[in-house]
CSV table of C-alpha atoms in Angstrom, one decimal:
chain,number,residue,atom,x,y,z
A,1,MET,CA,-2.6,-0.5,10.3
A,2,ALA,CA,-5.7,1.2,11.9
A,3,TRP,CA,-3.4,3.3,14.1
A,4,LYS,CA,-1.3,4.3,11.1
A,5,ASP,CA,-4.2,5.3,9.0
A,6,LEU,CA,-5.8,7.3,11.7
A,7,VAL,CA,-2.6,9.2,12.5
A,8,VAL,CA,-2.0,9.9,8.8
A,9,GLU,CA,-5.6,11.2,8.5
A,10,ARG,CA,-5.4,13.3,11.7
A,11,ARG,CA,-2.3,15.0,10.3
A,12,SER,CA,-3.3,15.4,6.7
A,13,LYS,CA,-7.1,15.7,7.3
A,14,GLU,CA,-7.5,15.2,3.5
A,15,THR,CA,-10.5,12.8,3.7
A,16,LEU,CA,-12.1,14.1,6.8
A,17,ASN,CA,-12.3,17.7,5.5
A,18,SER,CA,-13.6,16.8,2.1
A,19,LEU,CA,-16.2,14.5,3.6
A,20,LEU,CA,-17.5,17.0,6.1
A,21,PHE,CA,-17.8,19.8,3.5
A,22,PHE,CA,-19.4,17.4,1.0
A,23,SER,CA,-22.0,16.3,3.7
A,24,LEU,CA,-22.7,19.9,4.6
A,25,ALA,CA,-23.3,20.8,1.0
A,26,LEU,CA,-25.6,17.8,0.6
A,27,LEU,CA,-27.7,18.7,3.7
A,28,PHE,CA,-28.0,22.3,2.3
A,29,VAL,CA,-29.3,21.0,-1.0
A,30,PHE,CA,-31.8,18.7,0.7
A,31,GLN,CA,-33.0,21.4,3.0
A,32,PHE,CA,-33.7,23.8,0.1
A,33,THR,CA,-35.3,21.1,-2.0
A,34,LEU,CA,-37.6,19.6,0.6
A,35,GLY,CA,-38.7,22.8,2.4
A,36,PRO,CA,-40.5,23.0,5.7
A,37,ASP,CA,-43.4,20.7,5.0
A,38,ARG,CA,-43.3,18.3,8.1
A,39,GLU,CA,-45.3,15.6,6.5
A,40,ARG,CA,-43.2,15.4,3.4
A,41,LEU,CA,-40.0,15.6,5.5
A,42,ALA,CA,-41.1,12.7,7.8
A,43,ALA,CA,-41.5,10.4,4.7
A,44,VAL,CA,-38.1,11.2,3.2
A,45,LEU,CA,-35.8,11.9,6.2
A,46,PRO,CA,-34.5,8.3,6.7
A,47,GLY,CA,-33.6,8.1,3.0
A,48,VAL,CA,-32.0,11.6,3.1
A,49,LEU,CA,-29.9,10.6,6.1
A,50,TRP,CA,-28.7,7.3,4.6
A,51,LEU,CA,-28.1,8.9,1.2
A,52,GLY,CA,-25.8,11.4,2.9
A,53,PHE,CA,-24.0,8.6,4.7
A,54,ILE,CA,-23.6,6.4,1.6
A,55,LEU,CA,-22.5,9.2,-0.7
A,56,SER,CA,-19.9,10.4,1.8
A,57,SER,CA,-18.8,6.8,2.4
A,58,VAL,CA,-18.3,6.2,-1.3
A,59,LEU,CA,-16.2,9.3,-1.4
A,60,GLY,CA,-14.1,8.4,1.6
A,61,LEU,CA,-13.8,4.7,1.2
A,62,GLY,CA,-12.6,5.1,-2.4
A,63,ARG,CA,-9.5,6.9,-1.0
A,64,THR,CA,-8.7,4.2,1.6
A,65,PHE,CA,-5.7,2.8,-0.2
A,66,MET,CA,-4.6,6.0,-1.8
A,67,VAL,CA,-2.2,6.5,1.1
A,68,GLU,CA,-0.5,3.3,0.1
A,69,ARG,CA,0.3,4.6,-3.4
A,70,ASP,CA,2.6,7.3,-2.0
A,71,ASN,CA,6.3,6.1,-2.0
A,72,ASP,CA,5.0,2.7,-3.3
A,73,CYS,CA,4.0,1.6,0.1
A,74,TRP,CA,1.6,-0.9,-1.6
A,75,GLU,CA,4.6,-3.0,-2.6
A,76,ALA,CA,5.9,-3.0,1.0
A,77,LEU,CA,2.5,-4.1,2.3
A,78,LEU,CA,2.6,-7.0,-0.1
A,79,LEU,CA,6.2,-7.9,0.9
A,80,ALA,CA,5.5,-7.7,4.6
A,81,PRO,CA,5.6,-11.2,6.0
A,82,GLY,CA,2.5,-12.5,7.9
A,83,ASP,CA,-1.2,-12.8,7.5
A,84,LYS,CA,-2.6,-10.1,5.1
A,85,SER,CA,-6.0,-10.3,6.7
A,86,ALA,CA,-4.5,-8.1,9.5
A,87,VAL,CA,-4.2,-5.4,6.9
A,88,TYR,CA,-7.9,-5.8,6.1
A,89,VAL,CA,-9.0,-5.6,9.7
A,90,GLY,CA,-6.8,-2.5,10.2
A,91,LYS,CA,-8.3,-0.8,7.2
A,92,LEU,CA,-11.8,-1.8,8.2
A,93,VAL,CA,-11.3,-0.3,11.7
A,94,ALA,CA,-9.8,2.9,10.4
A,95,CYS,CA,-12.6,3.3,7.8
A,96,LEU,CA,-15.2,2.6,10.5
A,97,ALA,CA,-13.8,5.2,12.9
A,98,LEU,CA,-13.5,7.8,10.2
A,99,MET,CA,-17.0,7.2,8.9
A,100,LEU,CA,-18.5,7.3,12.4
A,101,VAL,CA,-16.9,10.7,13.0
A,102,VAL,CA,-18.4,12.0,9.8
A,103,GLU,CA,-21.8,10.4,10.4
A,104,ALA,CA,-22.0,11.8,14.0
A,105,THR,CA,-21.3,15.3,12.6
A,106,VAL,CA,-23.9,14.8,9.8
A,107,LEU,CA,-26.4,13.5,12.3
A,108,ALA,CA,-25.9,16.6,14.5
A,109,LEU,CA,-26.3,18.9,11.5
A,110,PHE,CA,-29.3,16.8,10.4
A,111,THR,CA,-31.2,17.6,13.6
A,112,VAL,CA,-30.5,21.3,13.2
A,113,PHE,CA,-31.2,21.6,9.5
A,114,PHE,CA,-34.5,19.6,9.6
A,115,ASN,CA,-35.5,20.5,13.2
A,116,VAL,CA,-35.8,16.8,14.3
A,117,ASP,CA,-35.8,15.7,17.9
A,118,LEU,CA,-33.8,12.5,17.9
A,119,GLY,CA,-33.8,12.2,21.8
A,120,PRO,CA,-35.9,9.0,22.4
A,121,ALA,CA,-34.8,7.3,19.2
A,122,LEU,CA,-31.1,8.0,19.6
A,123,PRO,CA,-29.9,4.8,21.3
A,124,GLY,CA,-31.6,2.6,18.7
A,125,LEU,CA,-30.6,4.9,15.9
A,126,ALA,CA,-26.9,4.7,17.1
A,127,LEU,CA,-27.0,0.9,17.0
A,128,VAL,CA,-28.5,0.9,13.5
A,129,ILE,CA,-26.0,3.5,12.3
A,130,VAL,CA,-23.0,1.5,13.7
A,131,LEU,CA,-24.3,-1.8,12.2
A,132,GLY,CA,-25.0,-0.2,8.8
A,133,THR,CA,-21.6,1.6,8.8
A,134,LEU,CA,-19.8,-1.6,9.7
A,135,GLY,CA,-21.3,-3.3,6.7
A,136,ILE,CA,-20.4,-0.4,4.4
A,137,ALA,CA,-16.9,-0.3,5.7
A,138,ALA,CA,-16.4,-4.1,5.4
A,139,VAL,CA,-17.4,-4.1,1.7
A,140,GLY,CA,-15.8,-0.7,1.0
A,141,ALA,CA,-12.3,-1.7,2.4
A,142,LEU,CA,-12.4,-4.8,0.3
A,143,PHE,CA,-13.5,-3.1,-3.0
A,144,ALA,CA,-11.2,-0.2,-2.4
A,145,ALA,CA,-8.2,-2.6,-2.3
A,146,MET,CA,-9.6,-4.4,-5.4
A,147,THR,CA,-9.9,-1.1,-7.4
A,148,SER,CA,-6.9,0.8,-6.0
A,149,GLN,CA,-4.5,-0.4,-8.7
A,150,VAL,CA,-6.9,0.1,-11.7
A,151,ARG,CA,-7.1,3.2,-13.8
A,152,ALA,CA,-10.9,3.7,-13.7
A,153,ARG,CA,-11.1,3.2,-9.9
A,154,GLU,CA,-13.3,6.2,-9.3
A,155,LEU,CA,-15.9,4.7,-11.7
A,156,LEU,CA,-15.5,1.1,-10.8
A,157,PHE,CA,-15.6,1.5,-7.0
A,158,PRO,CA,-19.2,2.7,-6.7
A,159,VAL,CA,-20.3,0.4,-9.5
A,160,LEU,CA,-19.1,-2.6,-7.5
A,161,LEU,CA,-20.0,-1.3,-4.0
A,162,LEU,CA,-23.5,-0.1,-4.3
A,163,PRO,CA,-25.3,-3.2,-5.6
A,164,VAL,CA,-23.6,-5.3,-2.8
A,165,LEU,CA,-24.8,-2.9,-0.2
A,166,VAL,CA,-28.5,-3.2,-1.0
A,167,PRO,CA,-29.2,-5.4,2.0
A,168,VAL,CA,-27.4,-3.0,4.3
A,169,LEU,CA,-29.2,0.0,2.9
A,170,LEU,CA,-32.6,-1.7,3.0
A,171,GLY,CA,-32.2,-2.7,6.6
A,172,ALA,CA,-30.7,0.6,7.7
A,173,VAL,CA,-33.3,2.8,6.0
A,174,LYS,CA,-36.3,0.7,7.1
A,175,ALA,CA,-35.0,0.5,10.7
A,176,THR,CA,-34.2,4.3,10.8
A,177,GLU,CA,-37.7,5.1,9.4
A,178,ALA,CA,-39.4,3.1,12.1
A,179,LEU,CA,-37.3,4.5,14.9
A,180,LEU,CA,-37.9,8.1,13.8
A,181,LEU,CA,-41.6,7.3,13.8
A,182,GLY,CA,-41.2,6.4,17.5
A,183,GLU,CA,-41.2,2.6,17.3
A,184,SER,CA,-39.0,0.6,19.7
A,185,LEU,CA,-35.8,-1.2,18.8
A,186,ALA,CA,-37.5,-4.5,19.5
A,187,SER,CA,-40.1,-3.8,16.9
A,188,VAL,CA,-37.5,-3.4,14.2
A,189,ALA,CA,-35.4,-6.5,15.3
A,190,HIS,CA,-35.8,-8.2,11.9
A,191,TRP,CA,-34.1,-5.2,10.3
A,192,TRP,CA,-31.2,-4.8,12.6
A,193,GLN,CA,-30.8,-8.6,12.6
A,194,LEU,CA,-30.5,-8.4,8.8
A,195,LEU,CA,-27.7,-5.8,9.3
A,196,VAL,CA,-25.9,-8.1,11.7
A,197,ALA,CA,-26.1,-11.0,9.3
A,198,ALA,CA,-24.9,-8.8,6.4
A,199,ASP,CA,-22.0,-7.5,8.5
A,200,VAL,CA,-20.9,-11.0,9.5
A,201,VAL,CA,-21.1,-12.3,5.8
A,202,TYR,CA,-19.2,-9.2,4.5
A,203,ILE,CA,-16.4,-9.4,7.2
A,204,VAL,CA,-15.9,-13.2,6.8
A,205,VAL,CA,-15.7,-12.8,3.0
A,206,GLY,CA,-13.3,-9.9,3.4
A,207,LEU,CA,-11.0,-11.9,5.7
A,208,LEU,CA,-11.1,-14.9,3.4
A,209,THR,CA,-10.5,-13.1,0.1
A,210,PHE,CA,-8.3,-10.1,1.0
A,211,ASP,CA,-5.0,-11.9,0.6
A,212,VAL,CA,-6.0,-12.9,-2.9
A,213,ILE,CA,-7.1,-9.4,-3.8
A,214,LEU,CA,-4.0,-7.8,-2.4
A,215,GLU,CA,-1.8,-10.2,-4.4
A,216,GLY,CA,-3.8,-9.3,-7.6
B,1,MET,CA,25.7,-21.4,-14.1
B,2,MET,CA,23.6,-22.5,-11.2
B,3,THR,CA,25.3,-23.1,-7.9
B,4,HIS,CA,23.9,-24.7,-4.7
B,5,GLU,CA,25.1,-21.7,-2.7
B,6,ALA,CA,23.4,-19.0,-4.9
B,7,LEU,CA,21.0,-16.9,-2.9
B,8,ILE,CA,19.2,-15.8,-6.2
B,9,GLU,CA,18.8,-18.3,-9.0
B,10,VAL,CA,16.9,-17.3,-12.1
B,11,VAL,CA,16.5,-19.9,-14.8
B,12,GLY,CA,14.9,-19.5,-18.2
B,13,LEU,CA,12.7,-16.7,-17.1
B,14,VAL,CA,10.1,-15.5,-19.6
B,15,ARG,CA,7.6,-12.7,-18.8
B,16,LEU,CA,5.0,-11.6,-21.2
B,17,PHE,CA,2.8,-8.4,-20.9
B,18,GLY,CA,0.1,-9.2,-23.4
B,19,ALA,CA,1.9,-9.9,-26.6
B,20,THR,CA,5.1,-8.1,-25.6
B,21,ARG,CA,7.9,-10.4,-24.4
B,22,VAL,CA,9.7,-8.3,-21.8
B,23,LEU,CA,11.9,-11.1,-20.5
B,24,ASP,CA,12.9,-13.8,-22.9
B,25,GLY,CA,14.8,-16.6,-21.2
B,26,VAL,CA,16.8,-14.8,-18.6
B,27,SER,CA,19.2,-16.9,-16.5
B,28,LEU,CA,21.2,-15.3,-13.7
B,29,THR,CA,22.7,-16.2,-10.3
B,30,VAL,CA,23.8,-14.2,-7.3
B,31,ALA,CA,26.0,-15.8,-4.7
B,32,PRO,CA,26.4,-14.9,-1.0
B,33,GLY,CA,28.6,-11.9,-0.6
B,34,GLU,CA,28.1,-10.9,-4.2
B,35,ALA,CA,26.6,-7.9,-5.9
B,36,VAL,CA,25.4,-8.1,-9.5
B,37,ALA,CA,24.6,-4.9,-11.4
B,38,LEU,CA,21.9,-5.1,-14.0
B,39,LEU,CA,22.5,-2.7,-16.9
B,40,GLY,CA,20.3,-2.1,-19.8
B,41,PRO,CA,18.4,0.6,-21.7
B,42,ASN,CA,14.9,1.7,-20.7
B,43,GLY,CA,12.4,-1.1,-21.3
B,44,SER,CA,15.0,-3.8,-21.3
B,45,GLY,CA,13.2,-5.6,-18.4
B,46,LYS,CA,15.5,-4.7,-15.4
B,47,SER,CA,12.6,-3.5,-13.2
B,48,THR,CA,10.4,-6.4,-14.3
B,49,LEU,CA,13.2,-8.9,-13.4
B,50,LEU,CA,13.6,-7.3,-9.9
B,51,LYS,CA,9.8,-7.4,-9.3
B,52,ILE,CA,9.6,-11.1,-10.2
B,53,VAL,CA,12.5,-11.9,-7.9
B,54,ALA,CA,10.8,-9.8,-5.2
B,55,THR,CA,7.6,-11.9,-5.7
B,56,LEU,CA,5.6,-8.9,-6.8
B,57,LEU,CA,5.1,-10.3,-10.3
B,58,ARG,CA,4.7,-13.8,-11.5
B,59,PRO,CA,6.8,-15.3,-14.2
B,60,THR,CA,5.1,-16.5,-17.4
B,61,ARG,CA,7.7,-19.3,-17.7
B,62,GLY,CA,10.9,-20.3,-16.0
B,63,THR,CA,11.9,-20.6,-12.3
B,64,VAL,CA,13.1,-18.1,-9.8
B,65,ARG,CA,14.5,-19.2,-6.4
B,66,VAL,CA,15.6,-16.9,-3.6
B,67,LEU,CA,17.3,-18.4,-0.5
B,68,GLY,CA,16.4,-21.8,-2.0
B,69,HIS,CA,12.6,-21.0,-2.0
B,70,ASP,CA,10.5,-20.8,-5.1
B,71,CYS,CA,9.3,-17.3,-5.7
B,72,VAL,CA,5.8,-18.4,-6.8
B,73,ARG,CA,5.0,-21.4,-4.6
B,74,GLN,CA,6.9,-20.2,-1.5
B,75,ALA,CA,6.5,-16.4,-1.8
B,76,GLU,CA,6.1,-15.9,2.0
B,77,ALA,CA,9.4,-17.6,2.7
B,78,VAL,CA,11.1,-15.6,0.0
B,79,ARG,CA,9.6,-12.3,1.4
B,80,ALA,CA,10.9,-13.1,4.9
B,81,GLY,CA,14.5,-13.0,3.7
B,82,LEU,CA,14.6,-10.2,1.2
B,83,GLY,CA,14.5,-6.4,1.1
B,84,LEU,CA,13.5,-4.3,-1.8
B,85,ILE,CA,14.2,-0.6,-2.5
B,86,ALA,CA,12.5,0.4,-5.7
B,87,HIS,CA,11.5,3.8,-6.9
B,88,GLY,CA,9.5,4.6,-3.8
B,89,ALA,CA,11.1,4.4,-0.4
B,90,HIS,CA,8.1,2.5,1.1
B,91,VAL,CA,7.6,5.0,3.9
B,92,TYR,CA,4.6,7.2,4.8
B,93,ASP,CA,5.1,10.9,4.5
B,94,ASP,CA,2.8,11.9,7.3
B,95,LEU,CA,4.4,9.6,9.9
B,96,THR,CA,7.7,10.4,11.6
B,97,ALA,CA,10.8,8.3,11.0
B,98,LEU,CA,10.3,6.5,14.2
B,99,GLU,CA,6.6,5.9,13.6
B,100,ASN,CA,7.4,4.5,10.2
B,101,LEU,CA,9.8,2.0,11.7
B,102,ARG,CA,7.4,1.0,14.4
B,103,PHE,CA,4.6,0.5,11.9
B,104,TRP,CA,6.6,-1.7,9.6
B,105,ALA,CA,8.2,-3.7,12.5
B,106,THR,CA,4.7,-4.4,14.0
B,107,LEU,CA,3.2,-5.3,10.7
B,108,GLY,CA,6.1,-7.7,10.0
B,109,GLY,CA,5.8,-9.3,13.4
B,110,LEU,CA,9.2,-8.0,14.5
B,111,PRO,CA,10.2,-6.6,17.9
B,112,ALA,CA,9.3,-2.9,17.9
B,113,ASP,CA,10.8,-1.7,21.2
B,114,HIS,CA,12.1,1.9,21.3
B,115,GLU,CA,15.7,0.9,21.7
B,116,ARG,CA,15.8,-1.3,18.7
B,117,LEU,CA,14.1,1.2,16.5
B,118,THR,CA,16.3,4.1,17.6
B,119,ALA,CA,19.4,1.9,17.1
B,120,ALA,CA,18.2,1.3,13.5
B,121,LEU,CA,17.9,5.0,13.0
B,122,ASP,CA,21.2,5.6,14.6
B,123,ASP,CA,22.7,3.1,12.2
B,124,VAL,CA,21.7,5.2,9.2
B,125,ALA,CA,22.5,8.5,10.9
B,126,LEU,CA,18.9,9.6,11.2
B,127,GLU,CA,18.6,9.5,15.0
B,128,ARG,CA,18.4,13.3,15.2
B,129,TYR,CA,15.4,13.2,12.9
B,130,ALA,CA,13.5,10.4,14.6
B,131,GLY,CA,10.5,12.6,15.6
B,132,MET,CA,10.3,14.5,12.3
B,133,ARG,CA,7.7,13.8,9.6
B,134,VAL,CA,9.1,12.0,6.6
B,135,ARG,CA,7.4,14.7,4.4
B,136,THR,CA,10.2,17.0,5.4
B,137,PHE,CA,13.0,14.5,4.4
B,138,SER,CA,15.2,14.8,1.4
B,139,LEU,CA,15.3,11.9,-1.1
B,140,GLY,CA,18.6,10.8,0.4
B,141,MET,CA,17.1,10.7,3.9
B,142,LYS,CA,14.2,8.7,2.7
B,143,ARG,CA,16.6,6.2,1.2
B,144,ARG,CA,18.4,5.9,4.5
B,145,LEU,CA,15.1,5.5,6.3
B,146,ALA,CA,14.2,2.7,3.8
B,147,LEU,CA,17.5,1.0,4.6
B,148,ALA,CA,16.8,1.3,8.3
B,149,ARG,CA,13.4,-0.3,7.7
B,150,LEU,CA,14.9,-3.1,5.8
B,151,SER,CA,17.6,-3.7,8.5
B,152,LEU,CA,14.9,-4.5,11.0
B,153,GLY,CA,14.1,-7.7,9.2
B,154,ARG,CA,17.7,-8.6,8.7
B,155,PRO,CA,17.3,-9.6,5.0
B,156,ARG,CA,20.0,-11.8,3.3
B,157,VAL,CA,19.1,-10.5,-0.2
B,158,LEU,CA,18.7,-6.9,-1.3
B,159,LEU,CA,17.0,-5.9,-4.5
B,160,LEU,CA,17.7,-2.3,-5.5
B,161,ASP,CA,16.2,-0.4,-8.4
B,162,GLU,CA,18.3,2.7,-9.2
B,163,PRO,CA,19.6,2.9,-5.6
B,164,PHE,CA,21.9,5.8,-6.3
B,165,ALA,CA,19.4,7.9,-8.2
B,166,GLY,CA,18.8,11.4,-6.7
B,167,LEU,CA,21.6,11.0,-4.1
B,168,ASP,CA,24.3,13.5,-3.7
B,169,GLN,CA,28.0,12.5,-3.6
B,170,ARG,CA,28.0,12.1,0.2
B,171,GLY,CA,24.8,9.9,0.0
B,172,ARG,CA,26.3,7.8,-2.8
B,173,LYS,CA,29.4,7.2,-0.8
B,174,TRP,CA,27.4,6.4,2.3
B,175,LEU,CA,25.2,3.9,0.4
B,176,ALA,CA,28.2,2.2,-1.3
B,177,THR,CA,29.8,1.7,2.1
B,178,ARG,CA,26.6,0.2,3.5
B,179,LEU,CA,26.2,-2.2,0.6
B,180,GLU,CA,29.9,-3.3,1.0
B,181,ALA,CA,29.2,-4.0,4.6
B,182,PHE,CA,26.1,-6.0,3.7
B,183,LYS,CA,28.1,-8.0,1.2
B,184,ALA,CA,30.8,-8.7,3.7
B,185,GLY,CA,28.1,-10.1,6.0
B,186,GLY,CA,27.2,-12.7,3.3
B,187,GLY,CA,24.3,-10.9,1.8
B,188,ALA,CA,23.5,-10.9,-1.9
B,189,VAL,CA,22.7,-7.7,-3.9
B,190,LEU,CA,20.9,-7.5,-7.2
B,191,MET,CA,20.6,-3.9,-8.4
B,192,ALA,CA,19.3,-2.3,-11.6
B,193,THR,CA,21.1,0.8,-12.6
B,194,HIS,CA,21.7,3.2,-15.5
B,195,SER,CA,24.9,4.5,-13.9
B,196,PHE,CA,28.3,3.7,-15.2
B,197,GLY,CA,30.1,5.7,-12.5
B,198,ARG,CA,31.8,4.8,-9.3
B,199,GLU,CA,28.7,3.2,-7.9
B,200,LEU,CA,29.4,0.3,-10.1
B,201,GLU,CA,32.5,-0.4,-8.0
B,202,ILE,CA,30.4,-2.3,-5.5
B,203,ALA,CA,29.2,-4.7,-8.2
B,204,ASP,CA,31.2,-7.9,-8.5
B,205,ARG,CA,29.5,-8.8,-11.8
B,206,LEU,CA,27.8,-6.9,-14.5
B,207,ALA,CA,24.8,-8.3,-16.4
B,208,ILE,CA,23.6,-6.4,-19.4
B,209,LEU,CA,20.0,-6.9,-20.4
B,210,ALA,CA,18.8,-6.1,-23.9
B,211,GLY,CA,15.9,-7.3,-25.9
B,212,GLY,CA,14.7,-9.3,-22.8
B,213,ARG,CA,17.9,-11.4,-22.6
B,214,VAL,CA,21.1,-11.3,-20.6
B,215,VAL,CA,23.5,-10.4,-23.5
B,216,LEU,CA,26.6,-10.2,-21.3
B,217,ASP,CA,27.4,-11.6,-17.8
B,218,THR,CA,30.9,-10.7,-16.8
B,219,LEU,CA,33.2,-10.0,-13.8
B,220,ARG,CA,33.4,-6.3,-13.2
B,221,ALA,CA,36.8,-6.1,-11.4
B,222,ALA,CA,38.9,-6.1,-14.6
B,223,LEU,CA,36.8,-3.4,-16.3
B,224,GLY,CA,37.3,0.3,-16.1
B,225,ALA,CA,34.4,2.8,-16.7
B,226,ASP,CA,35.4,3.2,-20.3
B,227,ASP,CA,35.3,-0.6,-20.8
B,228,VAL,CA,31.9,-0.8,-19.3
B,229,GLN,CA,30.6,2.0,-21.6
B,230,ARG,CA,32.1,0.3,-24.6
B,231,LEU,CA,30.7,-3.1,-23.7
B,232,TYR,CA,27.3,-1.6,-23.0
B,233,ALA,CA,27.1,0.2,-26.3
B,234,ALA,CA,28.3,-2.8,-28.3
B,235,HIS,CA,25.8,-5.2,-26.7
B,236,THR,CA,22.8,-3.0,-26.5
B,237,GLU,CA,23.1,-1.7,-30.0
B,238,GLU,CA,23.6,-5.2,-31.3
B,239,ALA,CA,20.6,-6.4,-29.5
B,240,SER,CA,18.4,-3.6,-30.7
């Protein structure tokens, strides 16, 4: 499933292109709004970074099951014998890979736009971003399946997704803030442990409920 | 009406969508080696009936058994033995024909070795297009690829919704030949169609749906195209 989604995305580039342009536009807006004031920037940069990640995620994850609508592949997924949680894991892996590509690009642009030196904080930041993204992808793949067959999916998807992601956003923003201020990864252990716990809960819930959600 | 050998048994099937009674006590059987054509005007419930038999929709009342398994309680067992071709071909446009077969075989836990997949493509005369993206395929080629996909799982029951729609004469003839071969192998076919043409010749029985009920269930062999038209008009007008 993950292989299929990534091959389809590599060939169509529908989601990747729109996410990259969207993120670029977002960074431009933030850059012009915040200006060069270093003190002001330092206070808002973690929020700006994760706002960029979460908005592009909402845009990308909402399209996760759109590919299954073409030629009614959704029906064939339902009819395929076997454990449907494999479909969830595949979608989760594909979403995670796609989001990490977008986030890596956004992070690179972020350092250029805001003239930030991420060097010492990069390993810790990478861990926090992967953990945060895993949580977003785990919930996103589940809710994308839930809303893919309803008419108001573009409205319903973020309404369902964002409140559930509060622990992830809280942990990710706070850990990112501390790491950008030069603190060590050990000093923000409670935040990335919160991310790990949220990821485990989201993935387990996804595995247990995906079959029911797919069957409608 | 029910037989122990029937591969599809529908008894007293009722399906409501809100207050609308789309199916109202439908009973129908399809035996091994038999093809039943479902005829009926738009909205008569043909596609709904197929979706319930395919386990994609739940009945409001009544029982549906496929290969002896209950379509609600034993959906997984039913799915293992049936193939559905509905309006979509169930293939991904941005994958090649071979990649599509590999994906569906892997997902279904079936062997996905290259020889087996190319043999399936060869069987539907698509081996020359194995490496081409499905986006470039005609509707007829997509239908053939859908049949190749189904053949990997060796289903005993085929559910077809307008199988001849969009096919040219050659494609229709090819599909009819394939379905005859499937029947000869002991498979059962239930197909919904609006066509009264030569495609109906593969059907052993005709069932006319109107007003949510089977208003006529008859052998097809003795009927010419004009007879079918006449019966259809008489029963659907009467029901409406």
